[in-house]
Amino acid sequence: MIWDNLQQHADTLRGRHLADLFADDPLRFHSLHRQVGPLLFDFSKQRLTTETLALLAEFADARDLRGWIDRLFAGEKVNGTENRAAMHWALRARAEGHIPEPVAGLFGEVADQLQRMERIVNKLHAGQWRGVTGEVITDVVNIGVGGSDLGPLMVSRALEDYQVSTAQPLNLHFVSSMDGSQLSHLLRMLRPQNTLFIISSKSFTTVDTLYNANTARSWLRDALGRDPAVVDCHFLGVSASDTKMAEWGIHEDNRLRFWEWVGGRFSVWSAIGLPVALSIGMGAFRDFLAGGHFMDTHFRNAAWLDNVPVLMALTGLWNTNLLGISAQAILPYDARLKYLPSYLEQLEMESNGKSVTRDGEPVDYSTSPVIWGEVGPNAQHAFYQLLHQGTQVVTCDFIVPAMRYHETDRAQVTGTLSGQHELALANCLAQSRLLALGEAALPQREQMPFYKRYKGNQPSSTLMLDELTPFGLGALLAAYEHKVFTQAVLWQINPFDQWGVELGKKIALETLSLIHSREDSDDISEQMLATRSAALRDSMDGSTVGLLDFIKQQRRGF
């Protein structure tokens, strides 16, 4: 019944233009924005009304959203297919915080790992971590993939203004590509004597990561010797598997751990965030955690129509399932947030890109939209043409801080840079206005040829931070996490697994055996190798076999 009411309501609004909605209610912003802590969420440019929100809130109740939120924060096994809790929120909780400890000693375990992180960070910042030759470590390379790369990369770049001034400046580098191109480029520039590698992998079995790690270890050993001290002095490990780290050779003092109940794309709050702490210091890293905890408390307690993550989720559901909009652009108007679109692509699409319900039934409705984006000023010169005059309906999230460049050293530079930030703000507001209102946004309604017409009616939300601080960024990211969880509840899917990528990895390992040269498998007899390869080839499609043959032809003679 509630869904029928929503569909009927959508039918009445589908023909309404955003320009008309603003004309009918010039005060839409007042009823369709919320401010919580450092974050203002304006959804007045979405194609909905307060009546829409009331109906969507009823739907949230019908899906037992309150019960699911309670189960999430109680540490229940909301990740049904892996029989696990999803307690990433506990990584940023505090013993004296506002959320009860779901398992005795849990917050203490988290605090212990933060203290281990702090010892490592302080040692590196003080110039007291030395390589096997006695030289001070100056370069740190994070080797990871997925959440073990995107999270720390995005946050450390976003908070570059908060880099600490240390006795020994540290250069941070990130490696994720399995083809070795990033690592190869770095190793040509770095010196093994003062380079430290962080191997970040939840399972410590991820092939992409371990291949890069093995190459780094070989590079160090070739230059500095094969003594175990080489690995002891030049490698840190971050994983949920202490055993696997030990097997690889990571010294016990150099291991940081997190837990099976932390999903990779939710792990930047854990020791996976070590590169962030190395960049901004543990004090600012704790502020980042505090921002996430602030949003956790808001999400857990606020009523639906005052709850920013829930409103983000309900708006997304409205667009995806009632208005049929299948694409969403993430458009930060601050170059420090360059990697935020990629981060949110993983968070949303790997979480909610599902076609099976929690009960194992196929869904008959859309789940996650396609998420994509770019820093706004770059996007204006790349794909805004499609947004303004194309045939696709795309909803957008505009993300921008209200303030910047107000505490620099020189007044002249401050004024110049402040002007540039004002230009970014002006473009952010102008683009969202034009997308929403179309030609109605123009000061004078002059008659234009058709090729210059702006149809408008492209819905968007604006998420405005007071400033891009560690606390503010933490609150923003936690809001998106809880948006994803809320939508998963509404769609009745599990956002915490990712079985879809696992089979591809398995097939890749099988295919690798056909690409390896014979010398790589000298422990297998020629006959056994030929028999196995033939059977594997016979199981493959014609396209893959043809591509494998082309690879073999190109590699012949090498």
Coordinates of C-alpha atoms in Angstrom, one line a residue:
M1 CA 0.0 0.0 0.0
I2 CA 2.8 2.4 0.9
W3 CA 4.7 1.6 -2.3
D4 CA 1.5 2.2 -4.3
N5 CA 1.0 5.6 -2.7
L6 CA 4.6 6.5 -3.6
Q7 CA 4.1 5.4 -7.2
Q8 CA 0.9 7.5 -7.5
H9 CA 2.7 10.4 -5.9
A10 CA 5.6 10.0 -8.3
D11 CA 3.2 10.1 -11.2
T12 CA 1.8 13.4 -10.1
L13 CA 5.3 14.9 -9.7
R14 CA 6.9 13.4 -12.8
G15 CA 5.6 16.1 -15.1
R16 CA 6.6 19.0 -12.7
H17 CA 9.7 21.0 -13.5
L18 CA 12.0 22.1 -10.7
A19 CA 11.6 25.7 -11.9
D20 CA 7.8 25.3 -11.2
L21 CA 8.4 23.8 -7.8
F22 CA 10.6 26.8 -6.8
A23 CA 8.1 29.2 -8.3
D24 CA 5.3 27.6 -6.2
D25 CA 7.4 27.6 -3.1
P26 CA 10.2 30.2 -3.0
L27 CA 11.0 29.0 0.5
R28 CA 11.7 25.4 -0.5
F29 CA 15.3 25.7 0.8
H30 CA 14.1 26.3 4.4
S31 CA 12.0 23.1 4.5
L32 CA 14.4 21.0 2.3
H33 CA 17.8 21.4 3.9
R34 CA 19.3 20.1 7.1
Q35 CA 22.4 21.2 9.0
V36 CA 24.2 18.8 11.4
G37 CA 27.6 19.7 12.9
P38 CA 29.9 20.8 10.1
L39 CA 27.7 19.6 7.3
L40 CA 24.8 21.3 5.5
F41 CA 22.7 19.1 3.2
D42 CA 20.5 21.0 0.7
F43 CA 18.1 18.8 -1.2
S44 CA 15.7 21.5 -2.3
K45 CA 16.9 21.0 -5.9
Q46 CA 15.6 17.4 -5.9
R47 CA 12.3 16.7 -7.6
L48 CA 10.3 16.1 -4.5
T49 CA 8.2 17.8 -1.8
T50 CA 7.6 17.5 1.9
E51 CA 4.8 15.2 1.1
T52 CA 7.3 12.9 -0.8
L53 CA 9.5 12.8 2.3
A54 CA 6.5 11.9 4.6
L55 CA 5.7 8.9 2.3
L56 CA 9.3 7.8 2.1
A57 CA 9.6 7.9 5.9
E58 CA 6.6 5.6 6.1
F59 CA 8.4 3.3 3.7
A60 CA 11.5 3.3 5.9
D61 CA 9.3 2.3 8.8
A62 CA 7.7 -0.5 6.8
R63 CA 11.2 -1.8 6.0
D64 CA 12.1 -1.8 9.7
L65 CA 14.9 0.7 9.3
R66 CA 15.0 1.4 13.0
G67 CA 15.4 -2.3 13.8
W68 CA 18.2 -2.7 11.4
I69 CA 20.1 0.4 12.7
D70 CA 19.7 -1.0 16.2
R71 CA 21.1 -4.4 15.0
L72 CA 24.0 -2.7 13.3
F73 CA 25.1 -0.8 16.5
A74 CA 24.4 -3.9 18.7
G75 CA 27.0 -5.8 16.8
E76 CA 24.6 -8.4 15.4
K77 CA 25.5 -10.4 12.3
V78 CA 23.9 -8.0 9.7
N79 CA 26.3 -9.4 7.1
G80 CA 24.3 -12.6 6.7
T81 CA 26.2 -14.3 3.8
E82 CA 29.5 -14.1 5.7
N83 CA 27.9 -14.6 9.1
R84 CA 29.6 -11.4 10.5
A85 CA 28.8 -8.2 12.2
A86 CA 29.6 -4.9 10.5
M87 CA 31.2 -2.8 13.2
H88 CA 33.3 -0.4 11.3
W89 CA 31.6 2.3 13.4
A90 CA 33.3 0.9 16.4
L91 CA 36.7 1.9 14.9
R92 CA 35.8 5.5 15.6
A93 CA 33.8 5.0 18.8
R94 CA 35.2 5.8 22.2
A95 CA 34.7 4.2 25.6
E96 CA 33.3 7.5 26.9
G97 CA 31.3 8.1 23.7
H98 CA 27.5 7.9 23.2
I99 CA 27.3 4.4 21.7
P100 CA 27.2 1.4 24.1
E101 CA 30.0 -1.2 23.6
P102 CA 28.4 -4.2 21.9
V103 CA 31.0 -6.7 23.0
A104 CA 33.0 -6.4 26.2
G105 CA 36.5 -5.2 25.6
L106 CA 35.9 -4.3 21.9
F107 CA 36.6 -0.6 22.3
G108 CA 39.8 -1.5 24.3
E109 CA 41.1 -3.6 21.4
V110 CA 40.5 -0.8 19.0
A111 CA 42.3 1.6 21.3
D112 CA 45.2 -0.8 21.6
Q113 CA 45.7 -0.8 17.8
L114 CA 45.5 3.0 17.7
Q115 CA 48.2 3.2 20.4
R116 CA 50.4 0.8 18.3
M117 CA 49.8 3.1 15.3
E118 CA 50.8 6.1 17.3
R119 CA 54.1 4.5 18.4
I120 CA 54.9 3.8 14.7
V121 CA 53.8 7.3 13.6
N122 CA 55.8 9.0 16.3
K123 CA 58.9 7.0 15.6
L124 CA 58.8 7.8 11.9
H125 CA 58.0 11.5 12.5
A126 CA 61.0 11.7 14.9
G127 CA 63.4 10.3 12.3
Q128 CA 64.0 7.3 14.6
W129 CA 63.0 4.6 12.1
R130 CA 66.0 3.5 10.2
G131 CA 66.6 1.1 7.4
V132 CA 69.0 -1.8 7.6
T133 CA 72.0 0.4 6.6
G134 CA 71.2 2.9 9.4
E135 CA 69.7 5.6 7.1
V136 CA 66.6 7.4 8.2
I137 CA 63.3 6.4 6.4
T138 CA 62.2 9.3 4.2
D139 CA 59.8 7.5 1.8
V140 CA 56.8 5.3 2.7
V141 CA 55.0 3.3 0.0
N142 CA 51.5 2.0 0.8
I143 CA 50.8 -1.2 -1.2
G144 CA 47.2 -2.1 -1.3
V145 CA 44.1 -2.3 -3.6
G146 CA 40.5 -1.4 -3.2
G147 CA 39.7 -0.1 0.2
S148 CA 43.2 -0.6 1.3
D149 CA 44.3 1.9 -1.3
L150 CA 41.4 4.2 -2.1
G151 CA 40.6 5.1 1.5
P152 CA 44.1 6.2 2.7
L153 CA 44.9 7.7 -0.7
M154 CA 41.7 9.8 -0.8
V155 CA 41.8 11.0 2.8
S156 CA 45.5 11.8 2.9
R157 CA 45.2 13.9 -0.3
A158 CA 42.0 15.6 1.0
L159 CA 43.8 16.6 4.2
E160 CA 47.1 17.7 2.8
D161 CA 46.6 21.1 4.3
Y162 CA 47.0 19.4 7.7
Q163 CA 50.3 17.7 7.0
V164 CA 52.4 17.8 10.1
S165 CA 55.8 19.4 10.3
T166 CA 58.2 16.8 11.5
A167 CA 61.9 16.3 12.3
Q168 CA 62.0 14.0 9.3
P169 CA 59.6 14.9 6.4
L170 CA 58.0 11.8 4.9
N171 CA 57.0 11.3 1.3
L172 CA 53.9 9.2 0.9
H173 CA 53.4 7.0 -2.2
F174 CA 50.6 4.7 -3.2
V175 CA 50.7 1.5 -5.3
S176 CA 47.7 -0.5 -6.3
S177 CA 48.0 -1.6 -10.0
M178 CA 48.6 -5.3 -10.5
D179 CA 50.5 -4.7 -13.7
G180 CA 53.4 -3.3 -11.8
S181 CA 53.5 0.0 -13.7
Q182 CA 53.1 2.2 -10.6
L183 CA 55.7 0.2 -8.6
S184 CA 58.2 0.1 -11.4
H185 CA 58.0 3.9 -11.8
L186 CA 58.5 4.4 -8.1
L187 CA 61.4 2.0 -7.7
R188 CA 63.3 3.9 -10.3
M189 CA 63.0 7.1 -8.2
L190 CA 63.4 5.7 -4.6
R191 CA 66.5 4.6 -2.7
P192 CA 66.1 1.2 -0.9
Q193 CA 68.2 2.4 2.0
N194 CA 65.5 4.8 3.2
T195 CA 62.2 3.3 1.8
L196 CA 59.6 1.7 4.0
F197 CA 56.7 -0.4 2.6
I198 CA 53.3 -0.8 4.2
I199 CA 51.5 -4.0 2.9
S200 CA 47.8 -3.5 3.5
S201 CA 45.4 -6.4 2.9
K202 CA 42.6 -7.6 5.0
S203 CA 43.2 -11.3 4.2
F204 CA 46.9 -10.9 3.3
T205 CA 46.2 -13.2 0.3
T206 CA 45.1 -10.6 -2.2
V207 CA 47.1 -11.5 -5.4
D208 CA 47.4 -7.9 -6.7
T209 CA 48.9 -6.7 -3.4
L210 CA 51.2 -9.7 -2.8
Y211 CA 52.7 -9.5 -6.3
N212 CA 53.6 -5.9 -5.7
A213 CA 54.9 -6.7 -2.2
N214 CA 57.1 -9.6 -3.5
T215 CA 58.6 -7.3 -6.1
A216 CA 59.4 -4.7 -3.5
R217 CA 61.0 -7.3 -1.3
S218 CA 63.1 -8.6 -4.2
W219 CA 64.2 -5.0 -5.0
L220 CA 65.3 -4.5 -1.4
R221 CA 67.1 -7.8 -1.2
D222 CA 68.9 -7.3 -4.4
A223 CA 70.2 -3.9 -3.2
L224 CA 70.7 -4.6 0.5
G225 CA 71.1 -8.3 1.0
R226 CA 68.8 -11.2 2.0
D227 CA 69.3 -10.8 5.7
P228 CA 66.0 -11.1 7.6
A229 CA 66.7 -7.6 9.0
V230 CA 66.0 -6.2 5.5
V231 CA 62.4 -7.2 5.8
D232 CA 62.2 -6.3 9.5
C233 CA 63.5 -2.7 8.9
H234 CA 61.6 -2.0 5.6
F235 CA 58.1 -3.6 5.9
L236 CA 55.0 -3.0 7.9
G237 CA 51.9 -5.1 7.6
V238 CA 48.2 -4.2 8.2
S239 CA 45.8 -7.1 8.0
A240 CA 43.1 -9.1 9.8
S241 CA 45.3 -12.2 9.6
D242 CA 48.3 -12.1 11.9
T243 CA 49.2 -15.6 10.8
K244 CA 49.5 -14.6 7.1
M245 CA 51.6 -11.6 8.0
A246 CA 54.0 -13.8 10.0
E247 CA 54.2 -16.3 7.1
W248 CA 55.2 -13.6 4.7
G249 CA 57.9 -12.4 7.1
I250 CA 56.5 -9.3 8.8
H251 CA 58.1 -8.9 12.2
E252 CA 55.7 -9.0 15.1
D253 CA 56.5 -5.5 16.2
N254 CA 55.6 -4.3 12.6
R255 CA 52.2 -5.8 12.4
L256 CA 49.0 -3.8 12.8
R257 CA 45.7 -5.6 12.8
F258 CA 42.0 -5.0 12.2
W259 CA 39.1 -7.4 12.4
E260 CA 37.0 -9.6 10.2
W261 CA 34.0 -7.4 11.0
V262 CA 35.6 -4.5 9.1
G263 CA 34.8 -4.5 5.4
G264 CA 37.6 -3.3 3.1
R265 CA 35.7 -0.3 1.8
F266 CA 34.9 0.7 5.4
S267 CA 38.5 0.3 6.7
V268 CA 40.1 3.7 6.4
W269 CA 39.1 4.3 10.1
S270 CA 41.3 1.3 11.1
A271 CA 45.1 0.8 10.9
I272 CA 44.5 0.8 7.1
G273 CA 44.5 4.6 7.7
L274 CA 48.1 4.5 8.8
P275 CA 49.2 6.6 5.8
V276 CA 46.7 9.2 6.8
A277 CA 48.1 9.3 10.3
L278 CA 51.6 9.5 8.9
S279 CA 50.5 12.5 6.8
I280 CA 48.4 14.5 9.3
G281 CA 49.6 13.1 12.7
M282 CA 47.6 11.0 15.2
G283 CA 45.9 14.1 16.8
A284 CA 44.3 15.0 13.5
F285 CA 43.6 11.4 12.7
R286 CA 41.7 11.1 16.0
D287 CA 39.8 14.2 14.9
F288 CA 38.9 12.4 11.7
L289 CA 37.6 9.5 13.8
A290 CA 35.7 11.9 16.0
G291 CA 33.9 13.3 13.0
G292 CA 32.8 9.8 11.9
H293 CA 31.6 9.1 15.5
F294 CA 29.6 12.4 15.5
M295 CA 27.8 11.2 12.4
D296 CA 27.3 7.7 13.9
T297 CA 25.5 9.2 16.9
H298 CA 23.4 11.5 14.7
F299 CA 22.4 8.6 12.4
R300 CA 21.6 6.3 15.4
N301 CA 19.4 8.8 17.2
A302 CA 17.8 11.4 14.8
A303 CA 14.3 11.1 13.4
W304 CA 14.1 10.1 9.8
L305 CA 13.2 13.6 8.5
D306 CA 16.0 15.2 10.4
N307 CA 18.5 12.5 9.8
V308 CA 21.0 13.5 7.1
P309 CA 22.2 10.0 6.0
V310 CA 18.6 8.7 6.0
L311 CA 17.5 11.7 3.9
M312 CA 20.4 11.1 1.5
A313 CA 19.2 7.5 1.2
L314 CA 15.5 8.3 0.8
T315 CA 16.3 10.9 -1.9
G316 CA 18.4 8.3 -3.7
L317 CA 15.7 5.7 -3.5
W318 CA 13.2 8.2 -4.9
N319 CA 15.4 9.0 -7.8
T320 CA 16.4 5.4 -8.6
N321 CA 13.1 3.5 -8.0
L322 CA 10.3 6.1 -8.5
L323 CA 11.8 8.5 -11.1
G324 CA 13.9 5.9 -12.9
I325 CA 17.2 7.8 -12.7
S326 CA 20.0 5.3 -12.9
A327 CA 23.1 7.5 -12.8
Q328 CA 24.6 9.8 -10.1
A329 CA 27.5 12.1 -10.5
I330 CA 29.8 13.1 -7.6
L331 CA 31.1 16.6 -8.2
P332 CA 33.4 18.0 -5.5
Y333 CA 34.4 21.7 -6.1
D334 CA 37.7 21.4 -4.3
A335 CA 40.7 19.7 -5.9
R336 CA 41.7 18.2 -2.5
L337 CA 38.7 15.9 -3.0
K338 CA 40.0 14.6 -6.3
Y339 CA 39.8 11.0 -5.3
L340 CA 36.4 11.2 -3.5
P341 CA 34.4 10.2 -6.6
S342 CA 36.5 7.0 -6.9
Y343 CA 36.1 6.3 -3.2
L344 CA 32.3 6.7 -3.4
E345 CA 32.1 4.6 -6.5
Q346 CA 33.6 1.7 -4.6
L347 CA 31.6 2.4 -1.4
E348 CA 28.2 2.5 -3.2
M349 CA 28.5 0.2 -6.1
E350 CA 30.5 -2.6 -4.4
S351 CA 28.1 -2.4 -1.5
N352 CA 24.7 -2.1 -3.2
G353 CA 25.4 -3.5 -6.6
K354 CA 23.4 -6.6 -5.8
S355 CA 20.5 -8.4 -7.5
V356 CA 19.7 -10.9 -4.8
T357 CA 17.9 -10.1 -1.5
R358 CA 19.0 -11.1 1.9
D359 CA 16.7 -14.0 1.6
G360 CA 18.3 -15.2 -1.6
E361 CA 15.5 -14.1 -3.9
P362 CA 16.2 -12.2 -7.1
V363 CA 15.2 -8.6 -6.9
D364 CA 12.8 -7.1 -9.5
Y365 CA 13.8 -3.5 -9.0
S366 CA 16.8 -1.3 -9.4
T367 CA 19.4 -1.2 -6.7
S368 CA 22.6 1.0 -6.8
P369 CA 22.7 3.6 -9.5
V370 CA 25.9 4.0 -11.6
I371 CA 28.2 6.3 -9.6
W372 CA 30.8 8.4 -11.4
G373 CA 32.3 11.8 -11.2
E374 CA 35.2 14.2 -11.2
V375 CA 36.4 17.4 -9.6
G376 CA 33.8 20.0 -10.6
P377 CA 35.9 22.5 -12.6
N378 CA 37.4 19.6 -14.6
A379 CA 34.0 18.0 -15.1
Q380 CA 32.7 21.3 -16.5
H381 CA 35.1 20.9 -19.4
A382 CA 34.5 17.1 -19.7
F383 CA 30.9 15.9 -19.3
Y384 CA 28.7 18.8 -18.2
Q385 CA 27.6 19.2 -21.8
L386 CA 25.7 15.9 -21.4
L387 CA 24.2 17.1 -18.0
H388 CA 23.0 20.3 -19.5
Q389 CA 21.8 19.4 -23.0
G390 CA 22.1 15.6 -23.3
T391 CA 19.3 13.0 -23.2
Q392 CA 20.2 11.3 -20.0
V393 CA 18.8 12.3 -16.6
V394 CA 21.5 12.3 -14.0
T395 CA 21.3 13.3 -10.4
C396 CA 24.3 15.0 -8.9
D397 CA 25.9 15.5 -5.5
F398 CA 27.8 18.9 -5.4
I399 CA 30.3 18.9 -2.5
V400 CA 32.2 22.0 -1.4
P401 CA 33.6 23.7 1.7
A402 CA 32.2 27.2 2.4
M403 CA 35.6 28.5 3.7
R404 CA 39.2 28.2 2.7
Y405 CA 42.5 30.2 2.6
H406 CA 41.7 32.4 5.6
E407 CA 44.8 31.6 7.7
T408 CA 47.8 31.7 5.3
D409 CA 50.9 33.6 6.2
R410 CA 50.9 36.4 3.6
A411 CA 47.9 38.7 3.1
Q412 CA 48.5 39.1 -0.6
V413 CA 48.5 35.4 -1.2
T414 CA 45.5 35.0 1.1
G415 CA 43.5 37.5 -1.0
T416 CA 44.5 35.9 -4.3
L417 CA 43.7 32.3 -3.1
S418 CA 40.5 33.4 -1.5
G419 CA 39.4 34.8 -4.8
Q420 CA 40.1 31.5 -6.4
H421 CA 38.0 29.7 -3.8
E422 CA 35.2 32.2 -4.3
L423 CA 35.3 31.4 -8.0
A424 CA 34.9 27.7 -7.2
L425 CA 32.0 28.4 -4.9
A426 CA 30.3 30.6 -7.6
N427 CA 30.7 27.8 -10.2
C428 CA 29.3 25.2 -7.8
L429 CA 26.2 27.2 -7.0
A430 CA 25.7 28.4 -10.6
Q431 CA 26.0 24.9 -12.1
S432 CA 23.6 23.3 -9.7
R433 CA 21.1 26.2 -10.3
L434 CA 21.3 26.0 -14.1
L435 CA 20.9 22.2 -14.0
A436 CA 17.8 22.5 -11.9
L437 CA 16.1 25.5 -13.4
G438 CA 17.3 25.5 -17.0
E439 CA 16.5 28.7 -18.8
A440 CA 14.5 30.0 -15.9
A441 CA 17.9 30.6 -14.1
L442 CA 18.8 33.2 -16.7
P443 CA 18.3 36.8 -15.5
Q444 CA 16.5 37.7 -18.8
R445 CA 14.4 35.1 -20.6
E446 CA 15.7 36.0 -24.1
Q447 CA 14.7 33.9 -27.0
M448 CA 17.5 31.5 -27.9
P449 CA 18.0 29.1 -30.8
F450 CA 17.3 25.5 -30.0
Y451 CA 21.0 24.5 -29.8
K452 CA 21.4 26.9 -27.0
R453 CA 18.4 25.9 -25.0
Y454 CA 18.8 24.6 -21.4
K455 CA 16.1 22.2 -20.4
G456 CA 17.0 22.0 -16.7
N457 CA 15.1 19.7 -14.4
Q458 CA 18.3 17.8 -13.5
P459 CA 18.0 17.0 -9.8
S460 CA 20.9 17.6 -7.4
S461 CA 21.9 17.8 -3.8
T462 CA 24.5 20.1 -2.3
L463 CA 26.6 18.9 0.6
M464 CA 28.5 21.9 2.0
L465 CA 31.1 21.7 4.8
D466 CA 32.0 24.7 6.8
E467 CA 35.6 23.8 6.1
L468 CA 37.4 20.7 4.9
T469 CA 38.9 19.6 8.2
P470 CA 39.6 16.1 9.5
F471 CA 36.5 16.3 11.7
G472 CA 34.3 17.5 8.8
L473 CA 35.7 14.9 6.3
G474 CA 35.1 12.2 8.9
A475 CA 31.4 13.3 9.3
L476 CA 30.9 13.5 5.5
L477 CA 32.3 10.0 4.8
A478 CA 30.3 8.4 7.7
A479 CA 27.2 10.1 6.3
Y480 CA 27.8 8.3 2.9
E481 CA 28.4 5.0 4.7
H482 CA 25.1 5.2 6.5
K483 CA 23.3 6.3 3.4
V484 CA 24.6 3.1 1.8
F485 CA 23.4 1.0 4.7
T486 CA 20.0 2.6 4.8
Q487 CA 19.5 2.0 1.1
A488 CA 20.5 -1.6 1.5
V489 CA 17.8 -2.0 4.2
L490 CA 15.2 -0.4 1.9
W491 CA 16.3 -2.6 -1.0
Q492 CA 16.5 -5.7 1.3
I493 CA 20.0 -6.5 0.2
N494 CA 23.3 -7.2 2.0
P495 CA 25.8 -4.3 1.5
F496 CA 28.7 -5.9 3.3
D497 CA 29.7 -8.7 1.0
Q498 CA 31.1 -8.7 -2.6
W499 CA 30.8 -12.2 -4.0
G500 CA 30.5 -10.8 -7.5
V501 CA 34.2 -10.1 -7.7
E502 CA 35.4 -13.4 -6.2
L503 CA 34.7 -15.6 -9.2
G504 CA 36.5 -13.3 -11.5
K505 CA 39.6 -13.5 -9.3
K506 CA 39.4 -17.3 -9.4
I507 CA 39.1 -17.5 -13.1
A508 CA 42.0 -15.0 -13.5
L509 CA 44.3 -17.4 -11.5
E510 CA 43.3 -20.3 -13.8
T511 CA 44.0 -18.1 -16.9
L512 CA 47.3 -17.0 -15.5
S513 CA 48.5 -20.6 -15.8
L514 CA 48.0 -20.4 -19.6
I515 CA 50.0 -17.2 -19.8
H516 CA 52.9 -18.3 -17.7
S517 CA 55.9 -19.5 -19.6
R518 CA 56.9 -23.2 -19.2
E519 CA 59.9 -22.2 -17.2
D520 CA 57.5 -20.8 -14.5
S521 CA 56.2 -24.3 -13.9
D522 CA 59.3 -26.4 -14.1
D523 CA 58.1 -28.5 -11.2
I524 CA 55.4 -30.0 -13.4
S525 CA 56.2 -32.4 -16.1
E526 CA 55.8 -31.3 -19.7
Q527 CA 53.1 -33.9 -20.3
M528 CA 51.1 -33.0 -17.3
L529 CA 51.4 -29.3 -18.1
A530 CA 50.3 -29.8 -21.7
T531 CA 47.3 -32.0 -20.6
R532 CA 46.1 -29.5 -18.0
S533 CA 46.5 -26.6 -20.4
A534 CA 44.6 -28.3 -23.1
A535 CA 41.7 -29.1 -20.8
L536 CA 41.6 -25.6 -19.5
R537 CA 41.7 -24.1 -23.1
D538 CA 38.8 -26.4 -24.1
S539 CA 36.7 -25.0 -21.3
M540 CA 37.1 -21.4 -22.5
D541 CA 35.2 -19.4 -25.0
G542 CA 36.6 -18.6 -28.5
S543 CA 37.3 -14.9 -27.7
T544 CA 39.5 -15.8 -24.7
V545 CA 41.3 -18.5 -26.6
G546 CA 42.0 -16.1 -29.5
L547 CA 43.3 -13.4 -27.2
L548 CA 45.6 -16.0 -25.4
D549 CA 46.9 -17.1 -28.8
F550 CA 47.7 -13.5 -29.7
I551 CA 49.5 -13.0 -26.4
K552 CA 51.5 -16.2 -27.0
Q553 CA 52.5 -15.0 -30.5
Q554 CA 53.7 -11.6 -29.2
R555 CA 55.7 -13.2 -26.4
R556 CA 57.4 -15.8 -28.6
G557 CA 61.1 -15.3 -28.6
F558 CA 61.2 -13.4 -25.3

